[in-house]
Amino acid sequence: MKISLPQLHDMKLAGTPIVMVTAYDHPSGRIVEQAGVDMVLVGDSAANTVLGHDAVSTVGATMDELLVLTRAVARACARPLVIGDLPFMSYQVSDEDAVRNGGRFIKEAGADAVKLEGGGQSVQRAAALTAAGIPVVGHIGLTPQTATFLGGHKAQGRQWQQAKALYDSALALQAAGCFAIVLECVPEPVAAAITRRLTIPTIGIGSGAVCDGQVLVLHDLLDMRPDSDFMPKFVKQFAHIGPAMRAGVAAYANEVRARSYPAAEHTYAIDPDQLSAFEIAVEAGAGPDNVLADW
Ligand code: KIV
């Protein structure tokens, strides 16, 4: 059964860590569901994990692209909550845009909720979305859509004024109706203070084990970024799927070139009588006209 928002709240109260991960397609959605995660984010990180944009930027992902990916993941996930990530410029201009685009994730793509980045005007957008009946996850700290403003992809809240601003944003997003907040690259003591003060769960990424849950990008934790030699400090690689895929495809290519694949066990038999009739027909020069006549 689909995990509910009250269940997530109860997990915070019980101190049970919430497990969230990204996914961008149906097989990955099935695998993360089978692995027992609680929430699946179809992140705008799709831009750099699966759509071939710049290695760290997320701004290239479009509504149309994320709707297709979210639909595939939503079809795969019966229990985990599926979150569609509102891409850059899908909610920044107006509340109307936010609600219209948020609504598309729910209605067209089958998502259970949406995520948006930032405090400030995003608080108002979160309020508009929740007022329209769309569950919302907030996201503060390092917000990749506005990384240029933040001085790049680096930790946020290391100065007390900045930390206090994050704390205030977290409270404002909670008051606006968010049911969870992602804290990205925030110093652990700051994440701890926010987590203690909020009644809704915090989901950390690079913000320490004090958060109520954790999220990682699937392609980071599984080592599936073949061209990137940069991994953020907070990433732990729990498996090496990229190298295993490369080795598998290389082994296939080698066997094709050596004609050792396909072997006898990969081919289909034909009854000997059928085969000799076929050979006689070929010898007799049966061409397309004769074949048509047979029909
Ligand atoms: O798009 C994404 O993958 C995210 C996570 C890093 C939280 O926003």
mmCIF file with all atom_site columns, N, CA, C and O in Angstrom, residues 1-51:
data_model
loop_
_atom_site.group_PDB
_atom_site.id
_atom_site.type_symbol
_atom_site.label_atom_id
_atom_site.label_alt_id
_atom_site.label_comp_id
_atom_site.label_asym_id
_atom_site.label_entity_id
_atom_site.label_seq_id
_atom_site.pdbx_PDB_ins_code
_atom_site.Cartn_x
_atom_site.Cartn_y
_atom_site.Cartn_z
_atom_site.occupancy
_atom_site.B_iso_or_equiv
_atom_site.pdbx_formal_charge
_atom_site.auth_seq_id
_atom_site.auth_comp_id
_atom_site.auth_asym_id
_atom_site.auth_atom_id
_atom_site.pdbx_PDB_model_num
ATOM 1   N N  . MET A 1 1  ? 0.844  -1.206 0.000   1.00 0.00 ? 1  MET A N  1
ATOM 2   C CA . MET A 1 1  ? 0.000  0.000  0.000   1.00 0.00 ? 1  MET A CA 1
ATOM 3   C C  . MET A 1 1  ? 0.880  1.258  0.000   1.00 0.00 ? 1  MET A C  1
ATOM 4   O O  . MET A 1 1  ? 1.941  1.257  0.615   1.00 0.00 ? 1  MET A O  1
ATOM 5   N N  . LYS A 1 2  ? 0.403  2.284  -0.675  1.00 0.00 ? 2  LYS A N  1
ATOM 6   C CA . LYS A 1 2  ? 1.171  3.527  -0.787  1.00 0.00 ? 2  LYS A CA 1
ATOM 7   C C  . LYS A 1 2  ? 1.450  4.125  0.600   1.00 0.00 ? 2  LYS A C  1
ATOM 8   O O  . LYS A 1 2  ? 0.563  4.199  1.441   1.00 0.00 ? 2  LYS A O  1
ATOM 9   N N  . ILE A 1 3  ? 2.683  4.510  0.813   1.00 0.00 ? 3  ILE A N  1
ATOM 10  C CA . ILE A 1 3  ? 3.055  5.152  2.084   1.00 0.00 ? 3  ILE A CA 1
ATOM 11  C C  . ILE A 1 3  ? 2.346  6.513  2.158   1.00 0.00 ? 3  ILE A C  1
ATOM 12  O O  . ILE A 1 3  ? 2.215  7.207  1.149   1.00 0.00 ? 3  ILE A O  1
ATOM 13  N N  . SER A 1 4  ? 1.861  6.856  3.349   1.00 0.00 ? 4  SER A N  1
ATOM 14  C CA . SER A 1 4  ? 1.055  8.083  3.464   1.00 0.00 ? 4  SER A CA 1
ATOM 15  C C  . SER A 1 4  ? 1.861  9.199  4.143   1.00 0.00 ? 4  SER A C  1
ATOM 16  O O  . SER A 1 4  ? 2.878  8.940  4.799   1.00 0.00 ? 4  SER A O  1
ATOM 17  N N  . LEU A 1 5  ? 1.357  10.431 4.008   1.00 0.00 ? 5  LEU A N  1
ATOM 18  C CA . LEU A 1 5  ? 2.040  11.560 4.648   1.00 0.00 ? 5  LEU A CA 1
ATOM 19  C C  . LEU A 1 5  ? 2.028  11.392 6.172   1.00 0.00 ? 5  LEU A C  1
ATOM 20  O O  . LEU A 1 5  ? 3.062  11.624 6.825   1.00 0.00 ? 5  LEU A O  1
ATOM 21  N N  . PRO A 1 6  ? 0.883  10.971 6.801   1.00 0.00 ? 6  PRO A N  1
ATOM 22  C CA . PRO A 1 6  ? 0.920  10.737 8.253   1.00 0.00 ? 6  PRO A CA 1
ATOM 23  C C  . PRO A 1 6  ? 1.947  9.666  8.649   1.00 0.00 ? 6  PRO A C  1
ATOM 24  O O  . PRO A 1 6  ? 2.589  9.779  9.698   1.00 0.00 ? 6  PRO A O  1
ATOM 25  N N  . GLN A 1 7  ? 2.138  8.656  7.775   1.00 0.00 ? 7  GLN A N  1
ATOM 26  C CA . GLN A 1 7  ? 3.151  7.629  8.104   1.00 0.00 ? 7  GLN A CA 1
ATOM 27  C C  . GLN A 1 7  ? 4.552  8.242  8.151   1.00 0.00 ? 7  GLN A C  1
ATOM 28  O O  . GLN A 1 7  ? 5.361  7.893  9.009   1.00 0.00 ? 7  GLN A O  1
ATOM 29  N N  . LEU A 1 8  ? 4.821  9.156  7.221   1.00 0.00 ? 8  LEU A N  1
ATOM 30  C CA . LEU A 1 8  ? 6.143  9.809  7.212   1.00 0.00 ? 8  LEU A CA 1
ATOM 31  C C  . LEU A 1 8  ? 6.324  10.628 8.482   1.00 0.00 ? 8  LEU A C  1
ATOM 32  O O  . LEU A 1 8  ? 7.393  10.646 9.097   1.00 0.00 ? 8  LEU A O  1
ATOM 33  N N  . HIS A 1 9  ? 5.246  11.296 8.882   1.00 0.00 ? 9  HIS A N  1
ATOM 34  C CA . HIS A 1 9  ? 5.265  12.090 10.103  1.00 0.00 ? 9  HIS A CA 1
ATOM 35  C C  . HIS A 1 9  ? 5.526  11.199 11.313  1.00 0.00 ? 9  HIS A C  1
ATOM 36  O O  . HIS A 1 9  ? 6.355  11.502 12.182  1.00 0.00 ? 9  HIS A O  1
ATOM 37  N N  . ASP A 1 10 ? 4.842  10.033 11.331  1.00 0.00 ? 10 ASP A N  1
ATOM 38  C CA . ASP A 1 10 ? 5.030  9.077  12.439  1.00 0.00 ? 10 ASP A CA 1
ATOM 39  C C  . ASP A 1 10 ? 6.469  8.560  12.471  1.00 0.00 ? 10 ASP A C  1
ATOM 40  O O  . ASP A 1 10 ? 7.018  8.305  13.540  1.00 0.00 ? 10 ASP A O  1
ATOM 41  N N  . MET A 1 11 ? 7.072  8.401  11.279  1.00 0.00 ? 11 MET A N  1
ATOM 42  C CA . MET A 1 11 ? 8.461  7.919  11.234  1.00 0.00 ? 11 MET A CA 1
ATOM 43  C C  . MET A 1 11 ? 9.375  8.937  11.900  1.00 0.00 ? 11 MET A C  1
ATOM 44  O O  . MET A 1 11 ? 10.300 8.574  12.630  1.00 0.00 ? 11 MET A O  1
ATOM 45  N N  . LYS A 1 12 ? 9.098  10.224 11.657  1.00 0.00 ? 12 LYS A N  1
ATOM 46  C CA . LYS A 1 12 ? 9.913  11.253 12.327  1.00 0.00 ? 12 LYS A CA 1
ATOM 47  C C  . LYS A 1 12 ? 9.759  11.118 13.846  1.00 0.00 ? 12 LYS A C  1
ATOM 48  O O  . LYS A 1 12 ? 10.738 11.113 14.581  1.00 0.00 ? 12 LYS A O  1
ATOM 49  N N  . LEU A 1 13 ? 8.508  11.018 14.285  1.00 0.00 ? 13 LEU A N  1
ATOM 50  C CA . LEU A 1 13 ? 8.253  10.949 15.730  1.00 0.00 ? 13 LEU A CA 1
ATOM 51  C C  . LEU A 1 13 ? 8.929  9.725  16.350  1.00 0.00 ? 13 LEU A C  1
ATOM 52  O O  . LEU A 1 13 ? 9.452  9.790  17.462  1.00 0.00 ? 13 LEU A O  1
ATOM 53  N N  . ALA A 1 14 ? 8.903  8.612  15.607  1.00 0.00 ? 14 ALA A N  1
ATOM 54  C CA . ALA A 1 14 ? 9.469  7.359  16.132  1.00 0.00 ? 14 ALA A CA 1
ATOM 55  C C  . ALA A 1 14 ? 10.989 7.299  15.953  1.00 0.00 ? 14 ALA A C  1
ATOM 56  O O  . ALA A 1 14 ? 11.631 6.358  16.423  1.00 0.00 ? 14 ALA A O  1
ATOM 57  N N  . GLY A 1 15 ? 11.555 8.270  15.249  1.00 0.00 ? 15 GLY A N  1
ATOM 58  C CA . GLY A 1 15 ? 13.005 8.241  15.008  1.00 0.00 ? 15 GLY A CA 1
ATOM 59  C C  . GLY A 1 15 ? 13.406 7.189  13.980  1.00 0.00 ? 15 GLY A C  1
ATOM 60  O O  . GLY A 1 15 ? 14.554 6.740  13.964  1.00 0.00 ? 15 GLY A O  1
ATOM 61  N N  . THR A 1 16 ? 12.447 6.802  13.123  1.00 0.00 ? 16 THR A N  1
ATOM 62  C CA . THR A 1 16 ? 12.741 5.808  12.071  1.00 0.00 ? 16 THR A CA 1
ATOM 63  C C  . THR A 1 16 ? 13.220 6.540  10.822  1.00 0.00 ? 16 THR A C  1
ATOM 64  O O  . THR A 1 16 ? 12.462 7.329  10.246  1.00 0.00 ? 16 THR A O  1
ATOM 65  N N  . PRO A 1 17 ? 14.462 6.336  10.388  1.00 0.00 ? 17 PRO A N  1
ATOM 66  C CA . PRO A 1 17 ? 14.965 7.080  9.221   1.00 0.00 ? 17 PRO A CA 1
ATOM 67  C C  . PRO A 1 17 ? 14.139 6.822  7.953   1.00 0.00 ? 17 PRO A C  1
ATOM 68  O O  . PRO A 1 17 ? 13.749 5.692  7.669   1.00 0.00 ? 17 PRO A O  1
ATOM 69  N N  . ILE A 1 18 ? 13.886 7.898  7.225   1.00 0.00 ? 18 ILE A N  1
ATOM 70  C CA . ILE A 1 18 ? 13.134 7.834  5.960   1.00 0.00 ? 18 ILE A CA 1
ATOM 71  C C  . ILE A 1 18 ? 14.147 7.705  4.821   1.00 0.00 ? 18 ILE A C  1
ATOM 72  O O  . ILE A 1 18 ? 15.108 8.475  4.756   1.00 0.00 ? 18 ILE A O  1
ATOM 73  N N  . VAL A 1 19 ? 13.914 6.732  3.941   1.00 0.00 ? 19 VAL A N  1
ATOM 74  C CA . VAL A 1 19 ? 14.866 6.497  2.843   1.00 0.00 ? 19 VAL A CA 1
ATOM 75  C C  . VAL A 1 19 ? 14.276 7.015  1.538   1.00 0.00 ? 19 VAL A C  1
ATOM 76  O O  . VAL A 1 19 ? 13.203 6.586  1.110   1.00 0.00 ? 19 VAL A O  1
ATOM 77  N N  . MET A 1 20 ? 14.996 7.946  0.932   1.00 0.00 ? 20 MET A N  1
ATOM 78  C CA . MET A 1 20 ? 14.556 8.504  -0.352  1.00 0.00 ? 20 MET A CA 1
ATOM 79  C C  . MET A 1 20 ? 15.719 8.389  -1.342  1.00 0.00 ? 20 MET A C  1
ATOM 80  O O  . MET A 1 20 ? 16.887 8.477  -0.970  1.00 0.00 ? 20 MET A O  1
ATOM 81  N N  . VAL A 1 21 ? 15.373 8.163  -2.608  1.00 0.00 ? 21 VAL A N  1
ATOM 82  C CA . VAL A 1 21 ? 16.395 8.038  -3.647  1.00 0.00 ? 21 VAL A CA 1
ATOM 83  C C  . VAL A 1 21 ? 15.782 8.573  -4.930  1.00 0.00 ? 21 VAL A C  1
ATOM 84  O O  . VAL A 1 21 ? 14.552 8.644  -5.048  1.00 0.00 ? 21 VAL A O  1
ATOM 85  N N  . THR A 1 22 ? 16.620 8.948  -5.886  1.00 0.00 ? 22 THR A N  1
ATOM 86  C CA . THR A 1 22 ? 16.060 9.372  -7.169  1.00 0.00 ? 22 THR A CA 1
ATOM 87  C C  . THR A 1 22 ? 15.903 8.156  -8.078  1.00 0.00 ? 22 THR A C  1
ATOM 88  O O  . THR A 1 22 ? 16.562 7.128  -7.896  1.00 0.00 ? 22 THR A O  1
ATOM 89  N N  . ALA A 1 23 ? 15.026 8.292  -9.069  1.00 0.00 ? 23 ALA A N  1
ATOM 90  C CA . ALA A 1 23 ? 14.909 7.298  -10.154 1.00 0.00 ? 23 ALA A CA 1
ATOM 91  C C  . ALA A 1 23 ? 14.326 8.041  -11.346 1.00 0.00 ? 23 ALA A C  1
ATOM 92  O O  . ALA A 1 23 ? 13.635 9.055  -11.179 1.00 0.00 ? 23 ALA A O  1
ATOM 93  N N  . TYR A 1 24 ? 14.616 7.527  -12.551 1.00 0.00 ? 24 TYR A N  1
ATOM 94  C CA . TYR A 1 24 ? 14.215 8.267  -13.748 1.00 0.00 ? 24 TYR A CA 1
ATOM 95  C C  . TYR A 1 24 ? 13.566 7.389  -14.813 1.00 0.00 ? 24 TYR A C  1
ATOM 96  O O  . TYR A 1 24 ? 13.266 7.870  -15.904 1.00 0.00 ? 24 TYR A O  1
ATOM 97  N N  . ASP A 1 25 ? 13.418 6.090  -14.514 1.00 0.00 ? 25 ASP A N  1
ATOM 98  C CA . ASP A 1 25 ? 12.803 5.212  -15.516 1.00 0.00 ? 25 ASP A CA 1
ATOM 99  C C  . ASP A 1 25 ? 12.109 4.051  -14.815 1.00 0.00 ? 25 ASP A C  1
ATOM 100 O O  . ASP A 1 25 ? 12.229 3.890  -13.596 1.00 0.00 ? 25 ASP A O  1
ATOM 101 N N  . HIS A 1 26 ? 11.387 3.240  -15.601 1.00 0.00 ? 26 HIS A N  1
ATOM 102 C CA . HIS A 1 26 ? 10.568 2.179  -15.003 1.00 0.00 ? 26 HIS A CA 1
ATOM 103 C C  . HIS A 1 26 ? 11.402 1.087  -14.332 1.00 0.00 ? 26 HIS A C  1
ATOM 104 O O  . HIS A 1 26 ? 11.123 0.737  -13.173 1.00 0.00 ? 26 HIS A O  1
ATOM 105 N N  . PRO A 1 27 ? 12.437 0.535  -15.005 1.00 0.00 ? 27 PRO A N  1
ATOM 106 C CA . PRO A 1 27 ? 13.202 -0.509 -14.309 1.00 0.00 ? 27 PRO A CA 1
ATOM 107 C C  . PRO A 1 27 ? 13.846 -0.010 -13.023 1.00 0.00 ? 27 PRO A C  1
ATOM 108 O O  . PRO A 1 27 ? 13.850 -0.722 -12.010 1.00 0.00 ? 27 PRO A O  1
ATOM 109 N N  . SER A 1 28 ? 14.364 1.208  -13.030 1.00 0.00 ? 28 SER A N  1
ATOM 110 C CA . SER A 1 28 ? 14.960 1.746  -11.790 1.00 0.00 ? 28 SER A CA 1
ATOM 111 C C  . SER A 1 28 ? 13.881 1.932  -10.731 1.00 0.00 ? 28 SER A C  1
ATOM 112 O O  . SER A 1 28 ? 14.119 1.679  -9.545  1.00 0.00 ? 28 SER A O  1
ATOM 113 N N  . GLY A 1 29 ? 12.701 2.376  -11.166 1.00 0.00 ? 29 GLY A N  1
ATOM 114 C CA . GLY A 1 29 ? 11.587 2.519  -10.221 1.00 0.00 ? 29 GLY A CA 1
ATOM 115 C C  . GLY A 1 29 ? 11.240 1.185  -9.576  1.00 0.00 ? 29 GLY A C  1
ATOM 116 O O  . GLY A 1 29 ? 11.014 1.095  -8.365  1.00 0.00 ? 29 GLY A O  1
ATOM 117 N N  . ARG A 1 30 ? 11.210 0.114  -10.387 1.00 0.00 ? 30 ARG A N  1
ATOM 118 C CA . ARG A 1 30 ? 10.913 -1.221 -9.840  1.00 0.00 ? 30 ARG A CA 1
ATOM 119 C C  . ARG A 1 30 ? 12.012 -1.632 -8.855  1.00 0.00 ? 30 ARG A C  1
ATOM 120 O O  . ARG A 1 30 ? 11.730 -2.169 -7.792  1.00 0.00 ? 30 ARG A O  1
ATOM 121 N N  . ILE A 1 31 ? 13.251 -1.383 -9.246  1.00 0.00 ? 31 ILE A N  1
ATOM 122 C CA . ILE A 1 31 ? 14.369 -1.838 -8.391  1.00 0.00 ? 31 ILE A CA 1
ATOM 123 C C  . ILE A 1 31 ? 14.359 -1.090 -7.056  1.00 0.00 ? 31 ILE A C  1
ATOM 124 O O  . ILE A 1 31 ? 14.506 -1.710 -6.002  1.00 0.00 ? 31 ILE A O  1
ATOM 125 N N  . VAL A 1 32 ? 14.137 0.220  -7.070  1.00 0.00 ? 32 VAL A N  1
ATOM 126 C CA . VAL A 1 32 ? 14.172 0.947  -5.788  1.00 0.00 ? 32 VAL A CA 1
ATOM 127 C C  . VAL A 1 32 ? 12.951 0.587  -4.930  1.00 0.00 ? 32 VAL A C  1
ATOM 128 O O  . VAL A 1 32 ? 13.039 0.540  -3.709  1.00 0.00 ? 32 VAL A O  1
ATOM 129 N N  . GLU A 1 33 ? 11.821 0.296  -5.589  1.00 0.00 ? 33 GLU A N  1
ATOM 130 C CA . GLU A 1 33 ? 10.663 -0.184 -4.808  1.00 0.00 ? 33 GLU A CA 1
ATOM 131 C C  . GLU A 1 33 ? 10.999 -1.526 -4.161  1.00 0.00 ? 33 GLU A C  1
ATOM 132 O O  . GLU A 1 33 ? 10.760 -1.746 -2.982  1.00 0.00 ? 33 GLU A O  1
ATOM 133 N N  . GLN A 1 34 ? 11.563 -2.450 -4.980  1.00 0.00 ? 34 GLN A N  1
ATOM 134 C CA . GLN A 1 34 ? 11.913 -3.777 -4.444  1.00 0.00 ? 34 GLN A CA 1
ATOM 135 C C  . GLN A 1 34 ? 12.949 -3.661 -3.319  1.00 0.00 ? 34 GLN A C  1
ATOM 136 O O  . GLN A 1 34 ? 12.975 -4.484 -2.408  1.00 0.00 ? 34 GLN A O  1
ATOM 137 N N  . ALA A 1 35 ? 13.791 -2.626 -3.374  1.00 0.00 ? 35 ALA A N  1
ATOM 138 C CA . ALA A 1 35 ? 14.802 -2.428 -2.328  1.00 0.00 ? 35 ALA A CA 1
ATOM 139 C C  . ALA A 1 35 ? 14.179 -1.840 -1.060  1.00 0.00 ? 35 ALA A C  1
ATOM 140 O O  . ALA A 1 35 ? 14.850 -1.733 -0.031  1.00 0.00 ? 35 ALA A O  1
ATOM 141 N N  . GLY A 1 36 ? 12.915 -1.424 -1.147  1.00 0.00 ? 36 GLY A N  1
ATOM 142 C CA . GLY A 1 36 ? 12.191 -1.018 0.057   1.00 0.00 ? 36 GLY A CA 1
ATOM 143 C C  . GLY A 1 36 ? 12.325 0.443  0.449   1.00 0.00 ? 36 GLY A C  1
ATOM 144 O O  . GLY A 1 36 ? 12.145 0.782  1.621   1.00 0.00 ? 36 GLY A O  1
ATOM 145 N N  . VAL A 1 37 ? 12.609 1.334  -0.516  1.00 0.00 ? 37 VAL A N  1
ATOM 146 C CA . VAL A 1 37 ? 12.713 2.755  -0.148  1.00 0.00 ? 37 VAL A CA 1
ATOM 147 C C  . VAL A 1 37 ? 11.327 3.328  0.154   1.00 0.00 ? 37 VAL A C  1
ATOM 148 O O  . VAL A 1 37 ? 10.305 2.765  -0.243  1.00 0.00 ? 37 VAL A O  1
ATOM 149 N N  . ASP A 1 38 ? 11.311 4.461  0.845   1.00 0.00 ? 38 ASP A N  1
ATOM 150 C CA . ASP A 1 38 ? 10.036 5.078  1.245   1.00 0.00 ? 38 ASP A CA 1
ATOM 151 C C  . ASP A 1 38 ? 9.563  6.152  0.264   1.00 0.00 ? 38 ASP A C  1
ATOM 152 O O  . ASP A 1 38 ? 8.362  6.353  0.083   1.00 0.00 ? 38 ASP A O  1
ATOM 153 N N  . MET A 1 39 ? 10.518 6.868  -0.326  1.00 0.00 ? 39 MET A N  1
ATOM 154 C CA . MET A 1 39 ? 10.158 7.957  -1.247  1.00 0.00 ? 39 MET A CA 1
ATOM 155 C C  . MET A 1 39 ? 11.087 7.913  -2.461  1.00 0.00 ? 39 MET A C  1
ATOM 156 O O  . MET A 1 39 ? 12.280 7.646  -2.319  1.00 0.00 ? 39 MET A O  1
ATOM 157 N N  . VAL A 1 40 ? 10.515 8.193  -3.629  1.00 0.00 ? 40 VAL A N  1
ATOM 158 C CA . VAL A 1 40 ? 11.316 8.214  -4.862  1.00 0.00 ? 40 VAL A CA 1
ATOM 159 C C  . VAL A 1 40 ? 11.158 9.590  -5.505  1.00 0.00 ? 40 VAL A C  1
ATOM 160 O O  . VAL A 1 40 ? 10.038 10.030 -5.771  1.00 0.00 ? 40 VAL A O  1
ATOM 161 N N  . LEU A 1 41 ? 12.282 10.241 -5.715  1.00 0.00 ? 41 LEU A N  1
ATOM 162 C CA . LEU A 1 41 ? 12.269 11.565 -6.341  1.00 0.00 ? 41 LEU A CA 1
ATOM 163 C C  . LEU A 1 41 ? 12.668 11.448 -7.802  1.00 0.00 ? 41 LEU A C  1
ATOM 164 O O  . LEU A 1 41 ? 13.744 10.932 -8.114  1.00 0.00 ? 41 LEU A O  1
ATOM 165 N N  . VAL A 1 42 ? 11.779 11.903 -8.687  1.00 0.00 ? 42 VAL A N  1
ATOM 166 C CA . VAL A 1 42 ? 12.178 12.007 -10.098 1.00 0.00 ? 42 VAL A CA 1
ATOM 167 C C  . VAL A 1 42 ? 12.766 13.409 -10.228 1.00 0.00 ? 42 VAL A C  1
ATOM 168 O O  . VAL A 1 42 ? 12.067 14.390 -10.517 1.00 0.00 ? 42 VAL A O  1
ATOM 169 N N  . GLY A 1 43 ? 14.045 13.495 -9.893  1.00 0.00 ? 43 GLY A N  1
ATOM 170 C CA . GLY A 1 43 ? 14.704 14.787 -9.741  1.00 0.00 ? 43 GLY A CA 1
ATOM 171 C C  . GLY A 1 43 ? 15.002 15.459 -11.065 1.00 0.00 ? 43 GLY A C  1
ATOM 172 O O  . GLY A 1 43 ? 15.154 14.792 -12.101 1.00 0.00 ? 43 GLY A O  1
ATOM 173 N N  . ASP A 1 44 ? 15.143 16.798 -10.996 1.00 0.00 ? 44 ASP A N  1
ATOM 174 C CA . ASP A 1 44 ? 15.615 17.493 -12.203 1.00 0.00 ? 44 ASP A CA 1
ATOM 175 C C  . ASP A 1 44 ? 17.099 17.197 -12.424 1.00 0.00 ? 44 ASP A C  1
ATOM 176 O O  . ASP A 1 44 ? 17.675 17.577 -13.446 1.00 0.00 ? 44 ASP A O  1
ATOM 177 N N  . SER A 1 45 ? 17.700 16.453 -11.487 1.00 0.00 ? 45 SER A N  1
ATOM 178 C CA . SER A 1 45 ? 19.049 15.911 -11.727 1.00 0.00 ? 45 SER A CA 1
ATOM 179 C C  . SER A 1 45 ? 19.025 14.975 -12.931 1.00 0.00 ? 45 SER A C  1
ATOM 180 O O  . SER A 1 45 ? 20.087 14.604 -13.445 1.00 0.00 ? 45 SER A O  1
ATOM 181 N N  . ALA A 1 46 ? 17.836 14.605 -13.406 1.00 0.00 ? 46 ALA A N  1
ATOM 182 C CA . ALA A 1 46 ? 17.719 13.864 -14.676 1.00 0.00 ? 46 ALA A CA 1
ATOM 183 C C  . ALA A 1 46 ? 18.499 14.572 -15.776 1.00 0.00 ? 46 ALA A C  1
ATOM 184 O O  . ALA A 1 46 ? 19.037 13.926 -16.682 1.00 0.00 ? 46 ALA A O  1
ATOM 185 N N  . ALA A 1 47 ? 18.564 15.921 -15.690 1.00 0.00 ? 47 ALA A N  1
ATOM 186 C CA . ALA A 1 47 ? 19.283 16.688 -16.723 1.00 0.00 ? 47 ALA A CA 1
ATOM 187 C C  . ALA A 1 47 ? 20.696 16.148 -16.897 1.00 0.00 ? 47 ALA A C  1
ATOM 188 O O  . ALA A 1 47 ? 21.162 15.957 -18.025 1.00 0.00 ? 47 ALA A O  1
ATOM 189 N N  . ASN A 1 48 ? 21.391 15.908 -15.763 1.00 0.00 ? 48 ASN A N  1
ATOM 190 C CA . ASN A 1 48 ? 22.787 15.465 -15.879 1.00 0.00 ? 48 ASN A CA 1
ATOM 191 C C  . ASN A 1 48 ? 22.986 13.967 -15.688 1.00 0.00 ? 48 ASN A C  1
ATOM 192 O O  . ASN A 1 48 ? 24.029 13.437 -16.032 1.00 0.00 ? 48 ASN A O  1
ATOM 193 N N  . THR A 1 49 ? 21.972 13.257 -15.151 1.00 0.00 ? 49 THR A N  1
ATOM 194 C CA . THR A 1 49 ? 22.158 11.804 -14.974 1.00 0.00 ? 49 THR A CA 1
ATOM 195 C C  . THR A 1 49 ? 21.739 11.028 -16.218 1.00 0.00 ? 49 THR A C  1
ATOM 196 O O  . THR A 1 49 ? 22.404 10.076 -16.607 1.00 0.00 ? 49 THR A O  1
ATOM 197 N N  . VAL A 1 50 ? 20.616 11.431 -16.834 1.00 0.00 ? 50 VAL A N  1
ATOM 198 C CA . VAL A 1 50 ? 20.102 10.623 -17.959 1.00 0.00 ? 50 VAL A CA 1
ATOM 199 C C  . VAL A 1 50 ? 19.863 11.400 -19.249 1.00 0.00 ? 50 VAL A C  1
ATOM 200 O O  . VAL A 1 50 ? 19.640 10.792 -20.289 1.00 0.00 ? 50 VAL A O  1
ATOM 201 N N  . LEU A 1 51 ? 19.858 12.743 -19.204 1.00 0.00 ? 51 LEU A N  1
ATOM 202 C CA . LEU A 1 51 ? 19.528 13.497 -20.417 1.00 0.00 ? 51 LEU A CA 1
ATOM 203 C C  . LEU A 1 51 ? 20.754 14.111 -21.098 1.00 0.00 ? 51 LEU A C  1
ATOM 204 O O  . LEU A 1 51 ? 20.630 14.770 -22.136 1.00 0.00 ? 51 LEU A O  1
#
